[in-house]
């Protein structure tokens, strides 16, 4: 099994392996196999299209956590120039699970902040699998307040399984750190756009996700608890994650239908990781569009609309 | 379930929720010191064990009842009802769970908000009903809380919230998660107006409720030995794969780590909060009860 492909993509993986094989054969022999390769390539594309046209929420959840999925720093690299990382919460530590700093987006200065996962084992540990501790949220808060002082818009990028459930994190006030961010972000006097690029895991995601706009990449997810977590509590078995993923409405299309998301950025065929530059360019287009809209508002108007937006969350009978 | 029960399931089925409920009889047993207590005496003592000081969990209505002045009370947002925006169904339908919780608790939702007076000072009190789906925060809980905040702003009143919650309401998924942002933003407005918010954390205050409204108080109080934290102890234990320190995530632990201002016995709560609010709002010393 090819680990770069998810289980439901295995038919495509097999075709791709065959193409690779033929290429090798082609090198050794004089026979013209170009035609066969082209044929297989078309077939592989069609198969991918077919698979991706009918993904289940559970499959999308797996895609959002794909080991090759682009992470925050990959996007920063493609979206921005002059990224200057700024470290530390000035009180305890520099949490590597959240990265932030100044950068230029299409020439203008912005503050970018995002969860950062690791690619290999060593980096995964360094980044704590993208699960921040309180100092990560406090660093993010410091950077957001810095942006406010200098009137810079804030772009955040969400991709985390959740806030880290650890002894130290609890000792240092994980709850307070998240709560503080939620409150302060609702009143920062600069535009804030949050984008879910991968996994939007609960409070740990929301803690950098309150703002004027919420964007989701097509195959990202956003939920109050992971499908596995939900399944083990409500179905008493983590194996029912598939059912939980369906029940919780975690995908971008469902959340757009529910009016909780402002824009969805379509992903390249096969997902963001199959063509990162194209993905980043599409995201950049949407970010700039939204930013221009927000920057046309007076600060008081911006804040009033943000509050109304947050105030309106929820469905109930009155 | 223990491995033994898994292997040989008991043929006698007992409902876990019934097992925990306090017996209806004349006598009650303290789960902490095992003392057999005269029920009426326990109630007179605000459900605090007179022998060992153990704080029994109490419901939202009773909480507000023993806190606010008796006259002029008016409930806020009582008419709000949960809908089921996701048509959520796990082993049971969300709608059914709601009906069951309503029957069990006699409440319509997991938060009760009341406008009233605390020793003659205008005060809005909110209390979570833990027996209603674990005090979880869905759309109605969030909306009631925010209406409470808005009423406090209208009345120039102080806000007091008694939290008792396992966290988010999974059956409302993202709507539930976003109640964290909603309640926190509303408290931001209260703060701008210079009105006090006293957050009282009772057993248990966890997850999304702890990581939003409960931790945004001007003053944080906790009842003794309440479980307070973000992640549940079991989740943490599974993640770090070691035994958690004694008293981890208990009120005393939070006090030691600087997360709360005071631990306050339920029997002193009303006096204590009145004293604090009176000072914050520069009012005369309230009369002791």
XYZ file of C-alpha atoms in Angstrom:
607
model
C 0.000 0.000 0.000
C 1.296 3.422 -1.005
C 1.284 5.599 2.102
C 1.076 8.785 0.061
C -2.410 7.738 -0.925
C -5.315 7.239 1.439
C -7.181 3.972 1.508
C -9.974 5.164 -0.760
C -7.403 6.453 -3.250
C -5.692 3.071 -3.642
C -7.134 2.375 -7.140
C -5.457 5.600 -8.277
C -2.271 4.627 -6.485
C -2.210 1.342 -8.375
C -2.590 3.069 -11.705
C 0.119 5.564 -10.846
C 2.416 2.695 -9.870
C 1.739 1.025 -13.197
C 2.591 4.249 -15.058
C 5.841 4.505 -13.121
C 6.644 0.904 -13.969
C 5.975 1.421 -17.670
C 8.263 4.442 -17.669
C 11.091 2.255 -16.379
C 10.372 -0.395 -18.988
C 10.287 2.330 -21.641
C 13.754 3.461 -20.679
C 15.221 0.000 -21.104
C 13.400 -0.951 -24.300
C 12.971 0.724 -27.594
C 9.253 -0.037 -27.817
C 7.037 2.982 -27.921
C 4.874 2.860 -24.841
C 4.072 6.580 -24.679
C 0.627 5.859 -25.962
C -0.047 3.360 -23.221
C 1.226 5.762 -20.576
C -0.997 8.554 -21.871
C -3.932 6.221 -21.846
C -3.268 5.220 -18.248
C -2.782 8.830 -17.208
C -6.166 9.788 -18.591
C -7.664 6.817 -16.839
C -6.020 7.775 -13.544
C -7.322 11.346 -13.840
C -10.817 10.172 -14.598
C -10.686 7.765 -11.679
C -9.485 10.498 -9.330
C -12.252 12.770 -10.516
C -14.762 10.032 -9.957
C -13.528 9.279 -6.445
C -13.300 12.935 -5.442
C -16.725 13.778 -6.786
C -18.357 11.618 -4.151
C -16.232 11.824 -1.018
C -17.849 10.964 2.294
C -17.356 13.270 5.295
C -15.090 10.642 6.821
C -12.902 10.542 3.709
C -12.719 14.335 3.739
C -11.750 14.187 7.384
C -8.877 11.886 6.407
C -7.877 14.228 3.579
C -7.819 17.193 5.949
C -5.207 15.278 7.955
C -3.360 13.797 4.988
C 0.352 13.330 5.791
C 1.253 15.329 2.673
C -1.241 18.118 3.313
C 0.415 21.555 3.100
C 0.957 23.134 6.512
C 0.986 26.757 7.626
C 4.607 27.482 6.716
C 4.099 25.962 3.245
C 1.277 28.423 2.661
C 3.236 31.342 4.092
C 6.033 30.516 1.686
C 3.674 30.537 -1.291
C 1.372 33.363 -0.193
C 3.710 35.909 1.303
C 7.064 37.621 0.907
C 9.487 38.677 3.607
C 8.041 36.487 6.357
C 9.617 37.518 9.662
C 8.816 34.994 12.334
C 8.278 36.467 15.798
C 8.808 34.155 18.731
C 7.584 33.689 22.271
C 4.840 34.749 24.636
C 7.212 36.929 26.747
C 6.213 35.006 29.841
C 7.037 31.359 29.608
C 8.143 29.880 26.282
C 7.970 29.813 22.522
C 5.360 27.250 21.558
C 6.337 25.738 18.227
C 2.828 24.447 17.573
C 1.755 27.982 16.709
C 3.876 30.085 14.393
C 3.377 33.764 13.699
C 5.034 36.819 12.302
C 5.006 39.794 9.990
C 4.849 39.264 6.256
C 3.863 40.956 3.041
C 0.811 39.825 1.142
C 0.755 41.339 -2.299
C 2.938 44.168 -1.034
C 0.993 45.061 2.088
C 2.178 44.230 5.592
C 0.051 41.722 7.502
C 0.305 39.585 10.619
C 0.087 35.896 9.857
C -0.500 33.301 12.574
C -1.156 29.607 12.203
C -0.998 26.180 13.760
C 2.052 24.289 12.562
C 2.268 20.516 12.283
C 5.482 18.618 11.645
C 6.356 16.612 8.564
C 8.799 14.017 9.930
C 8.871 12.422 13.352
C 11.402 14.844 14.764
C 9.488 17.882 13.573
C 6.174 16.378 14.632
C 7.477 16.199 18.181
C 8.935 19.700 17.999
C 5.573 21.006 16.801
C 3.698 18.798 19.271
C 1.558 17.522 16.370
C 0.123 20.998 15.978
C -1.408 20.968 19.456
C -0.691 24.262 21.222
C -0.165 24.817 24.900
C -1.268 28.012 26.663
C 1.969 29.790 25.732
C 1.105 29.222 22.066
C -2.225 30.976 22.433
C -0.589 33.718 24.465
C 2.041 34.214 21.768
C -0.742 34.476 19.204
C -2.510 37.019 21.404
C 0.656 39.078 21.772
C 1.160 39.128 18.015
C -2.458 40.045 17.357
C -2.257 42.933 19.788
C 0.973 44.005 18.124
C -0.839 44.005 14.783
C -3.623 46.096 16.292
C -1.187 48.729 17.576
C 0.234 49.133 14.081
C -3.084 48.794 12.217
C -2.118 45.623 10.374
C -4.740 43.107 9.288
C -4.517 39.652 10.833
C -4.654 36.425 8.846
C -4.909 33.219 10.815
C -4.606 29.660 9.536
C -6.242 26.828 11.411
C -4.889 23.293 11.340
C -4.887 21.500 14.677
C -6.281 18.349 16.275
C -6.989 20.572 19.294
C -5.372 22.265 22.255
C -2.868 19.953 23.950
C -4.333 17.863 26.759
C -1.355 17.789 29.112
C -0.518 18.327 32.757
C 1.643 21.412 32.150
C -0.936 22.914 29.818
C -3.578 22.639 32.530
C -1.225 24.025 35.173
C -0.548 27.080 33.054
C -4.204 27.735 32.314
C -5.162 26.272 28.941
C -8.780 27.295 29.473
C -7.952 30.854 30.396
C -5.603 31.265 27.436
C -8.257 30.130 24.960
C -11.024 32.171 26.588
C -8.876 35.300 26.618
C -8.194 34.996 22.888
C -11.878 34.580 22.089
C -12.713 37.734 23.970
C -9.862 39.897 22.731
C -10.266 38.815 19.102
C -13.861 39.985 19.195
C -12.674 43.534 19.895
C -9.369 43.939 17.984
C -9.569 47.075 15.864
C -8.151 45.530 12.684
C -9.629 43.118 10.122
C -9.256 39.443 11.015
C -9.657 36.639 8.474
C -9.458 33.047 9.634
C -8.877 30.205 7.193
C -9.224 26.537 8.021
C -6.531 24.880 5.911
C -6.658 21.390 7.408
C -8.125 20.194 10.637
C -10.245 22.604 12.673
C -10.155 20.880 16.034
C -12.478 22.418 18.601
C -11.527 25.146 21.074
C -7.891 24.834 20.123
C -8.856 25.919 16.606
C -11.364 28.577 17.585
C -8.773 30.230 19.847
C -7.223 31.791 16.729
C -10.418 31.661 14.678
C -12.675 34.508 15.811
C -12.939 37.353 13.331
C -14.637 39.031 10.415
C -14.469 36.217 7.905
C -14.174 32.455 8.014
C -12.774 30.714 4.963
C -12.428 26.970 4.526
C -10.411 25.045 2.011
C -12.653 22.568 0.225
C -11.363 19.464 1.999
C -10.725 20.978 5.394
C -12.952 20.181 8.382
C -14.117 22.115 11.416
C -15.823 20.525 14.394
C -16.425 20.685 18.096
C -14.680 17.362 18.673
C -12.844 14.914 16.420
C -15.009 12.244 14.769
C -13.094 9.629 16.776
C -13.671 11.494 20.036
C -17.344 12.005 19.315
C -17.792 8.354 18.351
C -16.122 7.069 21.484
C -18.376 9.196 23.676
C -21.738 8.971 21.905
C -21.389 5.612 20.145
C -19.121 4.188 22.870
C -16.685 3.096 20.176
C -14.054 5.048 18.222
C -14.712 2.719 15.277
C -17.905 4.610 14.583
C -15.918 7.708 13.595
C -17.416 7.458 10.128
C -20.913 7.894 11.519
C -19.818 10.707 13.791
C -18.172 12.533 10.874
C -21.454 12.404 9.021
C -23.638 13.400 11.959
C -21.564 16.393 13.029
C -21.517 18.317 9.721
C -17.793 18.945 9.698
C -17.152 19.571 5.989
C -16.916 22.921 4.212
C -20.007 22.435 2.038
C -22.217 21.481 4.991
C -20.934 24.352 7.107
C -21.503 26.788 4.248
C -25.073 25.539 3.984
C -25.482 26.222 7.685
C -24.182 29.759 7.125
C -21.216 29.317 9.415
C -18.606 29.789 6.691
C -18.202 32.726 4.329
C -16.185 31.240 1.491
C -14.874 27.898 0.315
C -11.665 27.715 -1.702
C -11.799 24.818 -4.184
C -8.830 22.455 -4.027
C -6.881 21.054 -6.987
C -7.866 17.584 -8.194
C -6.832 15.055 -5.570
C -6.522 17.656 -2.793
C -4.311 20.595 -1.822
C -1.191 18.450 -1.513
C -1.268 17.391 -5.193
C -0.567 20.949 -6.327
C 0.452 23.330 -3.563
C 1.264 26.384 -5.746
C -2.165 26.264 -7.399
C -3.864 25.813 -4.027
C -1.964 28.726 -2.518
C -2.701 30.970 -5.501
C -6.423 30.261 -5.217
C -6.350 30.955 -1.481
C -4.410 34.175 -2.029
C -7.056 35.372 -4.453
C -9.841 34.820 -1.936
C -7.869 36.340 0.952
C -7.131 39.513 -1.021
C -10.719 39.820 -2.130
C -11.999 39.531 1.450
C -9.306 41.821 2.785
C -10.165 44.589 0.326
C -13.809 44.347 1.349
C -12.968 44.580 5.043
C -10.508 47.410 4.591
C -13.201 49.531 2.981
C -15.081 49.582 6.299
C -14.633 52.180 9.008
C -13.205 50.628 12.173
C -16.437 51.136 14.143
C -18.421 49.552 11.340
C -15.991 46.653 11.161
C -16.337 46.041 14.894
C -20.104 46.403 14.910
C -20.450 43.892 12.096
C -18.046 41.477 13.754
C -20.025 41.613 16.962
C -23.334 41.104 15.176
C -21.858 38.166 13.348
C -20.656 36.499 16.547
C -23.849 37.438 18.395
C -25.908 35.645 15.748
C -24.232 32.230 16.147
C -26.666 29.508 17.152
C -30.034 28.081 16.194
C -32.996 28.043 18.556
C -36.710 28.668 18.807
C -37.648 32.026 20.304
C -16.802 -1.036 32.333
C -14.208 -3.217 33.991
C -12.560 -6.059 32.029
C -14.424 -8.527 34.154
C -17.821 -7.039 33.361
C -16.882 -6.959 29.698
C -16.075 -10.633 29.848
C -19.104 -11.648 31.820
C -21.752 -8.946 31.527
C -23.917 -8.707 34.564
C -27.439 -9.931 34.066
C -28.704 -7.288 36.432
C -29.023 -4.030 34.560
C -28.830 -0.898 36.662
C -29.195 2.540 35.200
C -26.016 4.462 36.037
C -27.871 7.777 36.204
C -30.238 6.436 38.835
C -27.415 5.062 40.857
C -25.851 8.486 41.275
C -28.983 10.370 42.169
C -29.483 11.173 45.794
C -32.022 8.779 47.325
C -35.439 10.261 47.814
C -35.752 9.079 51.373
C -35.343 10.686 54.707
C -31.665 9.937 54.900
C -28.721 10.670 52.629
C -25.252 9.258 52.666
C -22.268 11.537 52.149
C -20.171 10.082 49.313
C -17.049 11.584 50.827
C -17.140 10.653 54.536
C -19.950 8.053 54.329
C -21.788 9.740 57.169
C -25.511 9.022 57.164
C -27.196 12.385 57.225
C -30.710 13.508 57.941
C -31.891 14.807 54.590
C -33.590 17.934 55.958
C -30.480 18.828 57.878
C -28.323 18.422 54.778
C -30.634 20.690 52.858
C -30.607 23.302 55.573
C -26.863 23.184 55.259
C -27.143 23.993 51.506
C -26.200 20.406 50.634
C -22.810 20.691 52.225
C -21.987 17.740 54.456
C -22.049 19.043 58.050
C -19.458 16.428 59.032
C -16.772 16.801 56.361
C -17.715 19.852 54.301
C -18.204 17.882 51.107
C -20.145 19.968 48.580
C -22.910 17.900 46.983
C -23.826 18.960 43.484
C -26.993 21.036 43.395
C -29.318 22.014 40.564
C -29.528 25.355 38.803
C -32.850 26.468 40.351
C -31.763 25.703 43.864
C -28.454 27.422 43.229
C -30.157 30.633 42.234
C -32.729 30.209 44.954
C -30.152 30.216 47.725
C -28.222 33.036 46.103
C -30.565 35.851 45.101
C -32.843 37.864 47.383
C -36.241 36.243 47.615
C -38.336 39.043 46.167
C -38.438 40.374 42.589
C -37.062 37.603 40.480
C -37.653 37.350 36.783
C -36.355 34.595 34.555
C -34.570 35.543 31.340
C -34.827 33.586 28.097
C -37.051 30.874 29.575
C -39.028 30.778 26.325
C -35.998 29.752 24.247
C -36.019 26.175 23.019
C -33.438 23.970 21.406
C -33.981 23.022 17.826
C -32.039 20.280 16.195
C -30.243 22.092 13.358
C -28.194 19.064 12.310
C -30.917 16.431 12.753
C -28.370 14.762 14.941
C -28.643 11.110 15.779
C -26.157 8.828 17.475
C -27.428 5.786 19.325
C -30.368 7.987 20.171
C -31.884 11.039 18.508
C -30.826 14.408 19.905
C -34.515 15.357 20.126
C -35.140 12.321 22.308
C -32.191 13.161 24.512
C -33.580 16.659 24.965
C -37.009 15.391 25.941
C -35.467 12.914 28.345
C -33.307 15.617 29.929
C -36.307 17.887 30.259
C -38.283 15.187 32.026
C -35.392 14.338 34.294
C -34.605 17.878 35.346
C -37.844 19.782 34.924
C -35.792 22.365 33.065
C -36.058 23.294 29.388
C -32.310 23.658 28.963
C -28.986 23.454 30.769
C -28.800 27.083 31.870
C -31.140 29.137 34.047
C -30.757 32.911 34.054
C -32.525 35.123 36.562
C -32.792 38.867 36.999
C -33.032 39.814 40.632
C -31.299 41.438 43.557
C -28.411 40.442 45.705
C -28.779 42.185 49.049
C -30.668 44.958 47.338
C -28.069 45.357 44.551
C -29.209 44.705 40.984
C -27.815 41.343 39.913
C -28.174 38.871 37.084
C -27.506 35.285 38.124
C -26.893 32.422 35.714
C -26.553 28.803 36.789
C -25.820 25.663 34.813
C -27.944 22.565 35.319
C -25.413 19.749 35.205
C -28.081 17.066 35.101
C -29.304 18.462 31.785
C -27.013 16.695 29.303
C -23.984 17.310 31.497
C -24.599 21.050 31.553
C -23.374 21.151 27.983
C -23.452 24.425 26.077
C -25.603 24.449 22.965
C -27.287 27.336 21.161
C -29.915 27.939 23.846
C -27.401 27.970 26.684
C -25.270 30.468 24.757
C -28.229 32.650 23.873
C -29.605 32.675 27.408
C -26.206 33.600 28.770
C -25.802 36.451 26.284
C -29.306 37.748 27.066
C -28.292 37.703 30.700
C -25.227 39.781 29.843
C -27.344 42.201 27.833
C -29.829 42.553 30.689
C -26.962 43.257 33.061
C -25.816 46.032 30.734
C -29.359 47.474 30.514
C -29.805 47.379 34.282
C -26.269 48.427 35.168
C -26.210 45.219 37.147
C -23.493 42.807 38.173
C -23.398 39.375 36.583
C -22.729 36.169 38.499
C -22.433 32.805 36.807
C -22.300 29.414 38.531
C -20.728 27.057 36.042
C -21.247 23.290 36.129
C -20.620 21.771 32.757
C -18.800 19.050 30.891
C -18.260 21.447 27.978
C -19.690 21.666 24.491
C -22.913 20.064 23.252
C -21.636 17.631 20.631
C -25.076 17.235 19.075
C -24.923 20.846 17.909
C -21.360 20.546 16.656
C -20.009 23.870 15.353
C -23.043 25.826 16.567
C -22.047 24.676 20.017
C -18.362 25.492 19.554
C -19.215 28.995 18.398
C -21.168 29.637 21.598
C -17.726 29.947 23.171
C -17.000 32.923 20.922
C -20.472 34.337 21.409
C -20.475 34.289 25.213
C -16.887 35.580 25.353
C -17.634 38.476 22.997
C -20.715 39.437 25.026
C -18.645 39.444 28.218
C -16.259 41.771 26.381
C -19.096 44.283 26.128
C -19.905 43.909 29.822
C -16.273 44.590 30.571
C -16.263 47.723 28.392
C -19.207 49.007 30.415
C -17.302 48.501 33.645
C -19.808 46.052 35.125
C -18.504 43.257 37.345
C -18.662 39.621 36.318
C -18.088 37.112 39.086
C -17.469 33.614 37.762
C -18.066 30.797 40.227
C -16.764 27.413 39.162
C -18.518 24.467 40.722
C -18.020 20.752 40.221
C -17.352 20.184 37.341
C -16.355 23.086 35.055
C -14.651 21.659 31.983
C -14.022 22.012 28.260
C -15.764 24.670 26.230
C -17.461 26.315 29.191
C -14.252 26.531 31.150
C -12.402 27.790 28.043
C -14.827 30.638 27.480
C -17.224 32.358 29.855
C -16.085 30.677 33.085
C -12.487 31.884 32.776
C -13.377 35.464 31.858
C -14.503 36.686 35.250
C -13.276 39.857 36.903
C -13.086 37.608 39.925
C -12.886 33.813 39.872
C -14.314 31.840 42.771
C -14.538 28.081 43.077
C -16.311 25.737 45.449
C -13.975 23.426 47.385
C -12.692 20.372 45.554
C -14.459 21.136 42.258
C -13.012 19.616 39.094
C -12.002 22.498 36.822
C -10.007 22.343 33.623
C -9.905 22.231 29.870
C -9.225 18.605 28.986
C -10.773 15.817 31.015
C -8.417 13.909 33.313
C -8.995 10.658 31.421
C -8.023 12.224 28.102
C -4.890 13.685 29.661
C -3.982 10.393 31.275
C -4.310 8.623 27.905
C -2.215 11.293 26.192
C 0.663 11.607 28.623
C 0.487 7.962 29.721
C 1.302 8.613 33.319
C -0.620 8.839 36.525
C -1.919 12.324 37.215
C -0.762 14.093 40.391
C -3.084 14.016 43.420
C -5.643 16.782 43.422
C -4.964 17.546 39.757
C -7.513 20.003 38.311
C -9.191 20.491 41.658
C -10.017 23.944 43.038
C -7.036 23.866 45.403
C -4.755 23.041 42.453
C -6.125 25.960 40.450
C -5.687 28.330 43.387
C -2.083 27.203 43.750
C -1.457 27.769 40.037
C -2.996 31.210 39.991
C -6.117 30.490 37.961
C -8.681 31.486 40.594
C -8.895 34.194 43.244
C -10.493 32.284 46.090
C -12.062 29.035 47.122
C -15.365 29.795 48.771
C -17.593 27.536 50.843
C -21.161 27.427 49.527
C -22.473 28.567 52.896
C -20.497 31.795 52.622
C -21.034 32.320 48.889
C -23.894 34.816 49.036
C -22.191 37.023 51.606
C -18.844 36.797 49.880
C -20.094 37.734 46.431
C -22.193 40.581 47.797
C -19.117 41.913 49.588
C -17.027 41.739 46.422
C -19.615 43.324 44.146
C -20.312 46.107 46.622
C -16.636 47.008 46.663
C -16.202 46.808 42.898
C -19.247 48.999 42.364
C -18.326 51.317 45.241
C -21.509 50.706 47.154
C -22.027 50.661 50.945
C -21.231 47.506 52.905
C -24.104 45.042 52.423
C -25.827 43.654 55.514
C -24.841 40.125 56.482
C -27.695 37.594 56.305
